[in-house]
């Protein structure tokens, strides 16, 4: 109830702000398209293995951070559209779910006139957090029918400025970070509120080429022979969120792991979440390879080692611990021919990882087991989930996050049905 009130107050404030900015809120012309979901391109940066989303009006894409609480852009001009201290936008920005490191961010001297809202932008790659001015960020994207982009739209969202040096650990050319967490000021909830859309988004991370994100529900179609609509069937197999008391990232419950249909002997309770929020399984787009706590990593690694004992090994390539000679691995439609890994989930579904998801080619001769051990000095590992399902394992899967029903859903590796995340038709449609 109170959240509903806050949400509509924030929408009203955005509307008033848009009038101030001279941008048009969903007016007569925009109304025609206002109820359509929005689509944006998602790309993989080859040198960092991180993902960007092309959603900002000018100035480069934003780093995609599924667990991030809000949006920020570096190098705001001195005349940026700052957010005032009064009102719901500022209350939302001061959310209590910033990472612990933000507790020690140096707060600016009070007494500016007019009073400007202070935000705490966080860099999920190097773990830095600062206090900075809250601002209005202009988003430019297209509406979609789930098949093609339809019409371009531009609208303002609440976010933060950040110092220019905050970009150093991020892919070259990015302008800031787009946080997609379950919080009022994250991108999916601001989009839903601005266009009164469903609080749901779909994400399809590419291994190469253009991947895609759709905000606001609706169908989701990829080119294949024949073309496939995926969203409907995914919504029929929801995976409930697991709630973490310390943040609003996306967690889910794993009950066990199997290799070649044999359950891996992990300690009992290894996947549970503790009261303080440690443990559980989390999705992360800023963790290039799935990270496992040591007591899960070693049993899995050893089981996979045994299941692939016939395949000649190669010199290890960091950060990986077990590698194979590429020439010794046969190929299938779902990647290298090796034993499947099953993540056994809440409700009895499995998330199956075939060779394309469990192995990665690191050079001409070498293919490695694409998992790492959790390292608490890595910022994205800091909250210590037991399993951090990372980029390589999420690629070429359609993921849907439903923030009304508190569920996610996944397609499994799309190669299995003859398509990939790079098969969204980005040519302009006409319906
Ligand atoms: C809308 O989609 C078209 C076609 O893919 C693309 O060229 C254009 O850049 C998109 N516009 C925005 C604002 O993203
Ligand atoms: C899930 O995986 C386990 C282990 O491989 C297997 O025993 C079980 O039959 C699978 N369940 C489904 C529904 O496929």
Short mmCIF file of C-alpha atoms and ligand atoms in Angstrom, two decimals:
data_model
loop_
_atom_site.label_atom_id
_atom_site.label_comp_id
_atom_site.label_asym_id
_atom_site.label_seq_id
_atom_site.Cartn_x
_atom_site.Cartn_y
_atom_site.Cartn_z
CA UNK A 1 0.00 0.00 0.00
CA UNK A 2 2.58 2.58 1.01
CA UNK A 3 4.84 1.38 -1.79
CA UNK A 4 2.00 1.93 -4.24
CA UNK A 5 1.59 5.48 -2.98
CA UNK A 6 5.27 6.18 -3.28
CA UNK A 7 5.34 4.81 -6.78
CA UNK A 8 2.57 7.06 -8.05
CA UNK A 9 4.04 10.05 -6.25
CA UNK A 10 7.31 9.40 -8.02
CA UNK A 11 5.52 9.12 -11.35
CA UNK A 12 3.82 12.45 -10.74
CA UNK A 13 7.12 14.06 -9.83
CA UNK A 14 8.67 12.73 -13.05
CA UNK A 15 5.79 14.10 -15.01
CA UNK A 16 6.19 17.52 -13.43
CA UNK A 17 9.91 17.31 -14.10
CA UNK A 18 9.31 16.44 -17.74
CA UNK A 19 7.16 19.53 -18.08
CA UNK A 20 9.95 21.60 -16.53
CA UNK A 21 12.46 20.06 -18.92
CA UNK A 22 10.23 20.77 -21.88
CA UNK A 23 10.18 17.09 -22.83
CA UNK A 24 6.75 15.70 -23.51
CA UNK A 25 5.26 13.24 -21.06
CA UNK A 26 3.13 10.53 -22.70
CA UNK A 27 1.04 13.06 -24.66
CA UNK A 28 -1.43 12.53 -27.49
CA UNK A 29 1.09 11.17 -30.01
CA UNK A 30 3.05 9.20 -27.43
CA UNK A 31 -0.15 7.74 -25.96
CA UNK A 32 -0.51 5.61 -29.05
CA UNK A 33 2.74 3.90 -28.24
CA UNK A 34 2.83 4.42 -24.50
CA UNK A 35 1.46 1.00 -23.62
CA UNK A 36 4.01 -0.87 -25.63
CA UNK A 37 7.02 -2.49 -23.99
CA UNK A 38 10.44 -1.02 -24.78
CA UNK A 39 13.38 -2.75 -26.42
CA UNK A 40 17.14 -2.06 -26.22
CA UNK A 41 20.30 -3.63 -27.61
CA UNK A 42 22.63 -5.45 -25.22
CA UNK A 43 26.26 -6.07 -26.22
CA UNK A 44 29.21 -7.93 -24.77
CA UNK A 45 32.50 -6.10 -24.37
CA UNK A 46 35.15 -8.49 -25.59
CA UNK A 47 37.98 -7.26 -23.40
CA UNK A 48 36.14 -7.24 -20.05
CA UNK A 49 33.40 -9.85 -20.75
CA UNK A 50 30.89 -7.37 -19.31
CA UNK A 51 27.60 -6.33 -20.93
CA UNK A 52 26.35 -2.92 -21.99
CA UNK A 53 22.85 -1.67 -22.76
CA UNK A 54 22.24 1.03 -25.39
CA UNK A 55 19.58 3.07 -23.66
CA UNK A 56 21.05 6.48 -22.95
CA UNK A 57 20.15 9.49 -25.07
CA UNK A 58 23.66 10.28 -26.39
CA UNK A 59 27.04 9.58 -24.81
CA UNK A 60 27.57 5.84 -25.04
CA UNK A 61 25.82 2.79 -23.57
CA UNK A 62 25.56 1.93 -19.87
CA UNK A 63 27.07 -1.07 -18.09
CA UNK A 64 24.27 -3.58 -17.46
CA UNK A 65 24.14 -4.51 -13.77
CA UNK A 66 21.28 -6.87 -12.96
CA UNK A 67 21.94 -6.41 -9.23
CA UNK A 68 22.47 -2.62 -9.38
CA UNK A 69 20.10 -0.41 -7.34
CA UNK A 70 19.88 2.57 -9.75
CA UNK A 71 21.31 4.35 -12.79
CA UNK A 72 24.31 6.65 -12.82
CA UNK A 73 26.27 8.55 -15.43
CA UNK A 74 29.77 9.95 -15.09
CA UNK A 75 30.82 13.48 -15.98
CA UNK A 76 27.52 15.31 -15.55
CA UNK A 77 27.74 18.82 -17.03
CA UNK A 78 27.67 21.57 -14.38
CA UNK A 79 24.16 22.49 -15.53
CA UNK A 80 22.68 19.01 -15.23
CA UNK A 81 19.04 18.56 -14.14
CA UNK A 82 19.69 17.95 -10.47
CA UNK A 83 17.01 16.38 -8.24
CA UNK A 84 15.94 18.50 -5.25
CA UNK A 85 16.10 17.27 -1.65
CA UNK A 86 12.37 17.44 -1.13
CA UNK A 87 10.02 14.88 -2.52
CA UNK A 88 9.72 11.23 -3.26
CA UNK A 89 12.42 11.03 -5.94
CA UNK A 90 15.03 11.93 -3.36
CA UNK A 91 13.56 9.52 -0.80
CA UNK A 92 13.78 6.75 -3.38
CA UNK A 93 17.38 7.62 -4.23
CA UNK A 94 18.35 7.36 -0.57
CA UNK A 95 17.27 3.76 -0.51
CA UNK A 96 18.71 1.65 2.26
CA UNK A 97 19.95 -1.13 0.00
CA UNK A 98 23.29 0.36 -1.01
CA UNK A 99 26.26 -1.99 -0.56
CA UNK A 100 28.09 -1.79 2.78
CA UNK A 101 31.01 0.07 1.21
CA UNK A 102 28.68 3.05 0.64
CA UNK A 103 28.35 3.50 4.42
CA UNK A 104 31.80 5.06 4.44
CA UNK A 105 31.29 7.32 1.40
CA UNK A 106 32.16 10.90 2.27
CA UNK A 107 29.00 13.00 2.39
CA UNK A 108 29.16 16.47 0.79
CA UNK A 109 28.93 19.59 2.96
CA UNK A 110 25.29 20.47 3.55
CA UNK A 111 23.79 23.88 2.95
CA UNK A 112 23.77 24.13 -0.83
CA UNK A 113 20.99 26.39 -2.03
CA UNK A 114 18.81 25.09 -3.51
CA UNK A 115 19.30 21.81 -1.70
CA UNK A 116 20.33 19.01 -4.11
CA UNK A 117 19.59 15.37 -3.37
CA UNK A 118 22.63 13.22 -2.59
CA UNK A 119 22.87 9.76 -4.14
CA UNK A 120 25.38 6.94 -3.59
CA UNK A 121 26.46 5.64 -7.01
CA UNK A 122 28.24 2.29 -6.74
CA UNK A 123 30.65 0.78 -9.24
CA UNK A 124 29.94 -2.98 -9.24
CA UNK A 125 33.24 -3.85 -10.92
CA UNK A 126 35.77 -2.16 -8.66
CA UNK A 127 33.48 -1.76 -5.63
CA UNK A 128 33.88 1.99 -5.21
CA UNK A 129 31.04 4.13 -3.87
CA UNK A 130 30.81 7.92 -3.59
CA UNK A 131 28.28 10.53 -2.58
CA UNK A 132 27.18 12.54 -5.64
CA UNK A 133 24.35 14.71 -6.91
CA UNK A 134 21.15 13.01 -7.98
CA UNK A 135 20.22 13.94 -11.52
CA UNK A 136 17.78 13.34 -14.34
CA UNK A 137 19.00 10.97 -17.06
CA UNK A 138 17.42 11.01 -20.50
CA UNK A 139 16.65 7.55 -21.87
CA UNK A 140 16.20 6.96 -25.61
CA UNK A 141 14.89 3.65 -26.89
CA UNK A 142 12.20 2.07 -29.08
CA UNK A 143 8.81 0.59 -28.31
CA UNK A 144 8.34 -3.02 -29.41
CA UNK A 145 5.71 -5.64 -30.16
CA UNK A 146 8.21 -8.27 -29.08
CA UNK A 147 9.24 -8.88 -32.69
CA UNK A 148 10.83 -5.62 -33.90
CA UNK A 149 11.48 -2.10 -32.65
CA UNK A 150 8.50 0.13 -33.57
CA UNK A 151 8.85 3.79 -32.59
CA UNK A 152 11.63 5.75 -30.88
CA UNK A 153 10.77 7.19 -27.46
CA UNK A 154 12.66 9.47 -25.06
CA UNK A 155 11.88 9.95 -21.38
CA UNK A 156 13.62 11.04 -18.17
CA UNK A 157 14.56 8.80 -15.25
CA UNK A 158 15.95 9.57 -11.81
CA UNK A 159 19.60 8.66 -11.33
CA UNK A 160 22.92 9.98 -10.14
CA UNK A 161 26.03 11.71 -11.37
CA UNK A 162 29.42 10.10 -10.63
CA UNK A 163 33.03 11.24 -10.98
CA UNK A 164 34.66 10.59 -14.38
CA UNK A 165 37.26 8.28 -12.81
CA UNK A 166 34.41 5.91 -11.92
CA UNK A 167 34.53 4.72 -15.52
CA UNK A 168 38.10 3.39 -15.43
CA UNK A 169 37.23 -0.21 -14.53
CA UNK A 170 34.32 -0.37 -16.99
CA UNK A 171 34.26 -1.25 -20.71
CA UNK A 172 35.69 1.45 -22.96
CA UNK A 173 33.08 3.94 -24.17
CA UNK A 174 30.42 3.38 -21.51
CA UNK A 175 28.81 6.43 -19.91
CA UNK A 176 27.73 4.90 -16.61
CA UNK A 177 25.76 2.04 -15.10
CA UNK A 178 22.15 0.86 -15.51
CA UNK A 179 20.99 -1.00 -12.38
CA UNK A 180 18.17 -3.50 -12.85
CA UNK A 181 17.52 -4.60 -9.26
CA UNK A 182 14.16 -4.84 -7.51
CA UNK A 183 14.14 -1.21 -6.36
CA UNK A 184 12.05 1.87 -7.13
CA UNK A 185 14.86 3.72 -8.88
CA UNK A 186 16.18 0.87 -10.99
CA UNK A 187 15.61 0.93 -14.74
CA UNK A 188 12.81 -1.67 -15.02
CA UNK A 189 10.66 -0.10 -12.32
CA UNK A 190 11.12 3.44 -13.61
CA UNK A 191 10.23 2.33 -17.14
CA UNK A 192 7.16 0.48 -15.83
CA UNK A 193 6.09 3.53 -13.86
CA UNK A 194 6.67 6.05 -16.66
CA UNK A 195 4.70 4.12 -19.27
CA UNK A 196 2.39 2.28 -16.85
CA UNK A 197 3.77 -1.03 -18.12
CA UNK A 198 3.97 -4.44 -16.51
CA UNK A 199 6.76 -4.67 -13.92
CA UNK A 200 8.60 -7.30 -15.88
CA UNK A 201 11.68 -7.40 -18.06
CA UNK A 202 13.31 -9.92 -20.36
CA UNK A 203 17.04 -10.21 -20.87
CA UNK A 204 18.94 -12.18 -23.48
CA UNK A 205 22.72 -11.85 -23.13
CA UNK A 206 24.69 -12.42 -26.34
CA UNK A 207 27.96 -14.27 -26.65
CA UNK A 208 28.64 -12.07 -29.69
CA UNK A 209 26.58 -9.65 -31.75
CA UNK A 210 23.49 -7.82 -30.46
CA UNK A 211 21.62 -9.29 -27.51
CA UNK A 212 18.39 -7.75 -26.32
CA UNK A 213 16.45 -6.46 -23.32
CA UNK A 214 12.68 -5.84 -23.30
CA UNK A 215 11.02 -3.86 -20.51
CA UNK A 216 7.29 -4.05 -19.77
CA UNK A 217 6.20 -7.59 -20.61
CA UNK A 218 4.62 -8.78 -23.87
CA UNK A 219 5.80 -11.43 -26.32
CA UNK A 220 9.45 -12.12 -27.11
CA UNK A 221 10.33 -13.46 -30.50
CA UNK A 222 13.63 -14.60 -31.97
CA UNK A 223 14.44 -15.41 -35.56
CA UNK A 224 14.89 -19.14 -36.11
CA UNK A 225 13.52 -21.62 -38.59
CA UNK A 226 10.64 -21.18 -37.87
CA UNK A 227 10.54 -17.97 -35.78
CA UNK A 228 9.89 -18.69 -32.08
CA UNK A 229 7.85 -16.84 -29.45
CA UNK A 230 9.38 -17.70 -26.10
CA UNK A 231 7.83 -15.54 -23.38
CA UNK A 232 4.49 -17.32 -23.00
CA UNK A 233 5.89 -20.75 -22.30
CA UNK A 234 8.57 -19.32 -19.98
CA UNK A 235 5.92 -17.60 -17.87
CA UNK A 236 4.33 -21.00 -17.28
CA UNK A 237 7.45 -22.25 -15.48
CA UNK A 238 8.19 -19.61 -12.87
CA UNK A 239 11.14 -19.87 -10.52
CA UNK A 240 10.33 -18.01 -7.27
CA UNK A 241 12.72 -15.30 -6.09
CA UNK A 242 14.63 -15.99 -2.92
CA UNK A 243 14.72 -12.78 -0.88
CA UNK A 244 17.93 -11.46 0.58
CA UNK A 245 17.45 -9.16 3.58
CA UNK A 246 20.57 -7.16 2.61
CA UNK A 247 19.94 -6.25 -1.01
CA UNK A 248 17.42 -6.35 -3.83
CA UNK A 249 19.41 -8.44 -6.31
CA UNK A 250 17.82 -11.51 -7.92
CA UNK A 251 18.30 -14.71 -5.93
CA UNK A 252 16.82 -18.16 -6.41
CA UNK A 253 17.03 -21.53 -4.73
CA UNK A 254 19.25 -24.36 -5.90
CA UNK A 255 18.70 -27.69 -4.19
CA UNK A 256 21.64 -29.58 -5.68
CA UNK A 257 23.96 -29.99 -8.64
CA UNK A 258 24.35 -33.06 -10.83
CA UNK A 259 26.95 -34.02 -13.40
CA UNK A 260 25.91 -36.61 -15.97
CA UNK A 261 22.73 -37.16 -13.91
CA UNK A 262 24.77 -38.08 -10.81
CA UNK A 263 24.23 -35.85 -7.82
CA UNK A 264 27.41 -34.02 -6.78
CA UNK A 265 28.19 -34.67 -3.07
CA UNK A 266 27.93 -31.15 -1.66
CA UNK A 267 27.68 -30.62 2.12
CA UNK A 268 24.12 -30.59 3.45
CA UNK A 269 22.67 -27.08 3.55
CA UNK A 270 25.41 -25.80 1.23
CA UNK A 271 22.94 -23.88 -0.95
CA UNK A 272 20.82 -22.40 1.87
CA UNK A 273 20.60 -18.71 2.56
CA UNK A 274 21.36 -17.66 6.11
CA UNK A 275 19.38 -15.09 8.03
CA UNK A 276 21.98 -12.43 7.33
CA UNK A 277 21.70 -12.98 3.59
CA UNK A 278 24.79 -15.08 2.96
CA UNK A 279 24.37 -18.10 0.71
CA UNK A 280 21.68 -18.81 -1.85
CA UNK A 281 22.11 -18.48 -5.60
CA UNK A 282 22.19 -15.10 -7.37
CA UNK A 283 22.20 -13.94 -10.97
CA UNK A 284 25.04 -11.58 -11.87
CA UNK A 285 25.86 -9.80 -15.12
CA UNK A 286 29.10 -8.40 -13.68
CA UNK A 287 30.55 -11.85 -12.91
CA UNK A 288 31.88 -13.19 -16.24
CA UNK A 289 32.01 -16.85 -15.10
CA UNK A 290 29.86 -18.55 -12.50
CA UNK A 291 31.52 -18.34 -9.09
CA UNK A 292 30.97 -21.07 -6.50
CA UNK A 293 31.85 -21.14 -2.83
CA UNK A 294 34.77 -23.55 -2.30
CA UNK A 295 32.65 -26.27 -0.67
CA UNK A 296 30.52 -26.40 -3.84
CA UNK A 297 33.27 -25.62 -6.36
CA UNK A 298 35.50 -28.57 -5.44
CA UNK A 299 32.86 -31.33 -5.45
CA UNK A 300 31.56 -30.04 -8.80
CA UNK A 301 35.00 -29.64 -10.29
CA UNK A 302 36.00 -33.13 -9.19
CA UNK A 303 32.79 -34.68 -10.50
CA UNK A 304 33.28 -32.97 -13.86
CA UNK A 305 36.93 -34.03 -13.88
CA UNK A 306 35.86 -37.65 -13.40
CA UNK A 307 33.08 -37.39 -16.01
CA UNK A 308 35.57 -36.06 -18.60
CA UNK A 309 38.53 -38.23 -17.63
CA UNK A 310 38.89 -39.52 -21.20
CA UNK A 311 39.60 -36.05 -22.64
CA UNK A 312 43.25 -34.92 -22.86
CA UNK A 313 44.10 -32.03 -20.58
CA UNK A 314 45.94 -28.82 -21.42
CA UNK A 315 48.00 -26.39 -19.37
CA UNK A 316 45.72 -24.34 -17.08
CA UNK A 317 44.88 -20.81 -18.16
CA UNK A 318 43.95 -18.38 -15.34
CA UNK A 319 41.47 -17.85 -13.82
CA UNK A 320 40.51 -21.44 -14.59
CA UNK A 321 41.64 -24.53 -12.78
CA UNK A 322 40.99 -27.28 -15.32
CA UNK A 323 41.55 -27.10 -19.09
CA UNK A 324 41.33 -29.44 -22.08
CA UNK A 325 43.02 -29.72 -25.46
CA UNK A 326 40.54 -28.14 -27.87
CA UNK A 327 41.38 -30.67 -30.59
CA UNK A 328 40.23 -33.51 -28.30
CA UNK A 329 36.70 -32.16 -27.87
CA UNK A 330 33.92 -33.05 -30.29
CA UNK A 331 31.28 -30.42 -31.10
CA UNK A 332 27.50 -30.75 -30.91
CA UNK A 333 24.70 -28.25 -31.58
CA UNK A 334 24.89 -27.25 -27.89
CA UNK A 335 28.66 -26.86 -27.74
CA UNK A 336 31.43 -29.26 -26.75
CA UNK A 337 30.41 -32.88 -26.28
CA UNK A 338 30.82 -33.25 -22.51
CA UNK A 339 28.64 -34.36 -19.60
CA UNK A 340 25.77 -31.99 -18.79
CA UNK A 341 25.71 -30.13 -15.49
CA UNK A 342 22.23 -29.80 -13.95
CA UNK A 343 21.46 -27.06 -11.47
CA UNK A 344 18.52 -28.61 -9.64
CA UNK A 345 16.03 -25.91 -8.68
CA UNK A 346 13.22 -25.14 -6.34
CA UNK A 347 10.10 -26.86 -7.66
CA UNK A 348 11.90 -29.65 -9.47
CA UNK A 349 13.04 -27.88 -12.65
CA UNK A 350 16.65 -28.23 -13.79
CA UNK A 351 18.81 -25.56 -15.36
CA UNK A 352 20.91 -27.70 -17.65
CA UNK A 353 24.34 -26.49 -18.71
CA UNK A 354 25.64 -28.28 -21.82
CA UNK A 355 29.17 -27.82 -23.21
CA UNK A 356 28.51 -24.35 -24.65
CA UNK A 357 27.72 -23.15 -21.10
CA UNK A 358 30.10 -25.24 -18.99
CA UNK A 359 33.28 -24.78 -21.08
CA UNK A 360 34.98 -21.76 -22.64
CA UNK A 361 37.59 -21.61 -25.37
CA UNK A 362 40.45 -19.45 -24.10
CA UNK A 363 42.86 -19.81 -27.03
CA UNK A 364 43.29 -21.85 -30.21
CA UNK A 365 44.43 -24.96 -28.37
CA UNK A 366 42.67 -24.66 -25.03
CA UNK A 367 39.17 -24.99 -23.65
CA UNK A 368 38.58 -24.57 -19.90
CA UNK A 369 36.00 -25.51 -17.27
CA UNK A 370 34.22 -22.13 -17.09
CA UNK A 371 33.69 -21.86 -13.33
CA UNK A 372 35.70 -20.11 -10.63
CA UNK A 373 35.84 -20.15 -6.87
CA UNK A 374 34.20 -17.26 -5.03
CA UNK A 375 36.77 -14.66 -4.03
CA UNK A 376 35.52 -12.29 -1.34
CA UNK A 377 37.90 -9.55 -2.55
CA UNK A 378 35.89 -9.34 -5.79
CA UNK A 379 33.13 -6.73 -5.20
CA UNK A 380 30.45 -8.75 -7.03
CA UNK A 381 31.13 -11.68 -4.68
CA UNK A 382 31.00 -9.57 -1.54
CA UNK A 383 27.55 -10.61 -0.28
CA UNK A 384 28.79 -14.21 -0.52
CA UNK A 385 26.08 -16.10 -2.34
CA UNK A 386 26.86 -19.82 -2.50
CA UNK A 387 26.40 -19.72 -6.28
CA UNK A 388 26.76 -16.62 -8.48
CA UNK A 389 25.37 -17.56 -11.87
CA UNK A 390 27.51 -15.40 -14.17
CA UNK A 391 27.58 -14.10 -17.72
CA UNK A 392 29.03 -17.09 -19.58
CA UNK A 393 26.38 -19.42 -18.18
CA UNK A 394 23.56 -16.88 -18.75
CA UNK A 395 24.47 -16.16 -22.37
CA UNK A 396 22.08 -17.39 -25.03
CA UNK A 397 19.34 -17.98 -22.48
CA UNK A 398 16.19 -15.87 -22.35
CA UNK A 399 15.61 -14.72 -18.78
CA UNK A 400 12.40 -13.10 -17.58
CA UNK A 401 12.14 -11.24 -14.27
CA UNK A 402 8.60 -10.58 -13.06
CA UNK A 403 8.63 -8.02 -10.25
CA UNK A 404 4.89 -8.28 -9.63
CA UNK A 405 4.88 -12.02 -9.13
CA UNK A 406 8.41 -12.16 -7.67
CA UNK A 407 9.52 -14.86 -10.06
CA UNK A 408 12.12 -15.34 -12.75
CA UNK A 409 12.05 -17.77 -15.65
CA UNK A 410 14.68 -19.11 -18.03
CA UNK A 411 14.62 -20.75 -21.44
CA UNK A 412 17.62 -23.03 -21.12
CA UNK A 413 20.33 -22.78 -23.76
CA UNK A 414 18.70 -21.39 -26.92
CA UNK A 415 21.14 -23.27 -29.15
CA UNK A 416 19.06 -26.32 -28.26
CA UNK A 417 16.11 -24.87 -30.20
CA UNK A 418 18.25 -23.55 -33.04
CA UNK A 419 18.52 -19.89 -32.11
CA UNK A 420 20.60 -17.47 -30.01
CA UNK A 421 20.16 -14.14 -28.23
CA UNK A 422 21.63 -12.42 -31.29
CA UNK A 423 18.55 -13.34 -33.34
CA UNK A 424 16.19 -10.56 -32.29
CA UNK A 425 15.08 -8.74 -35.42
CA UNK A 426 16.28 -5.16 -34.87
CA UNK A 427 14.94 -3.93 -38.20
CA UNK A 428 12.15 -1.38 -37.71
CA UNK A 429 8.71 -3.03 -37.67
CA UNK A 430 5.42 -1.45 -38.61
CA UNK A 431 2.59 -2.87 -36.50
C1 LIG B 1 15.41 2.20 -32.69
O1 LIG B 1 15.63 1.08 -33.51
C2 LIG B 1 16.33 1.37 -34.73
C3 LIG B 1 16.34 0.09 -35.56
O2 LIG B 1 17.03 -0.96 -34.90
C4 LIG B 1 17.72 1.86 -34.37
O3 LIG B 1 18.43 2.20 -35.57
C5 LIG B 1 17.61 3.09 -33.49
O4 LIG B 1 18.90 3.45 -33.07
C6 LIG B 1 16.74 2.77 -32.27
N1 LIG B 1 16.53 4.00 -31.53
C7 LIG B 1 16.90 4.14 -30.27
C8 LIG B 1 16.63 5.47 -29.69
O5 LIG B 1 17.39 3.22 -29.64
C1 LIG B 2 16.95 -33.00 -12.95
O1 LIG B 2 18.27 -33.47 -12.88
C2 LIG B 2 18.44 -34.60 -12.07
C3 LIG B 2 19.92 -34.89 -12.02
O2 LIG B 2 20.47 -34.96 -13.29
C4 LIG B 2 17.64 -35.75 -12.63
O3 LIG B 2 17.78 -36.89 -11.80
C5 LIG B 2 16.18 -35.35 -12.72
O4 LIG B 2 15.43 -36.37 -13.35
C6 LIG B 2 16.02 -34.06 -13.51
N1 LIG B 2 14.66 -33.61 -13.42
C7 LIG B 2 13.97 -33.20 -14.49
C8 LIG B 2 12.60 -32.72 -14.22
O5 LIG B 2 14.44 -33.23 -15.62
#
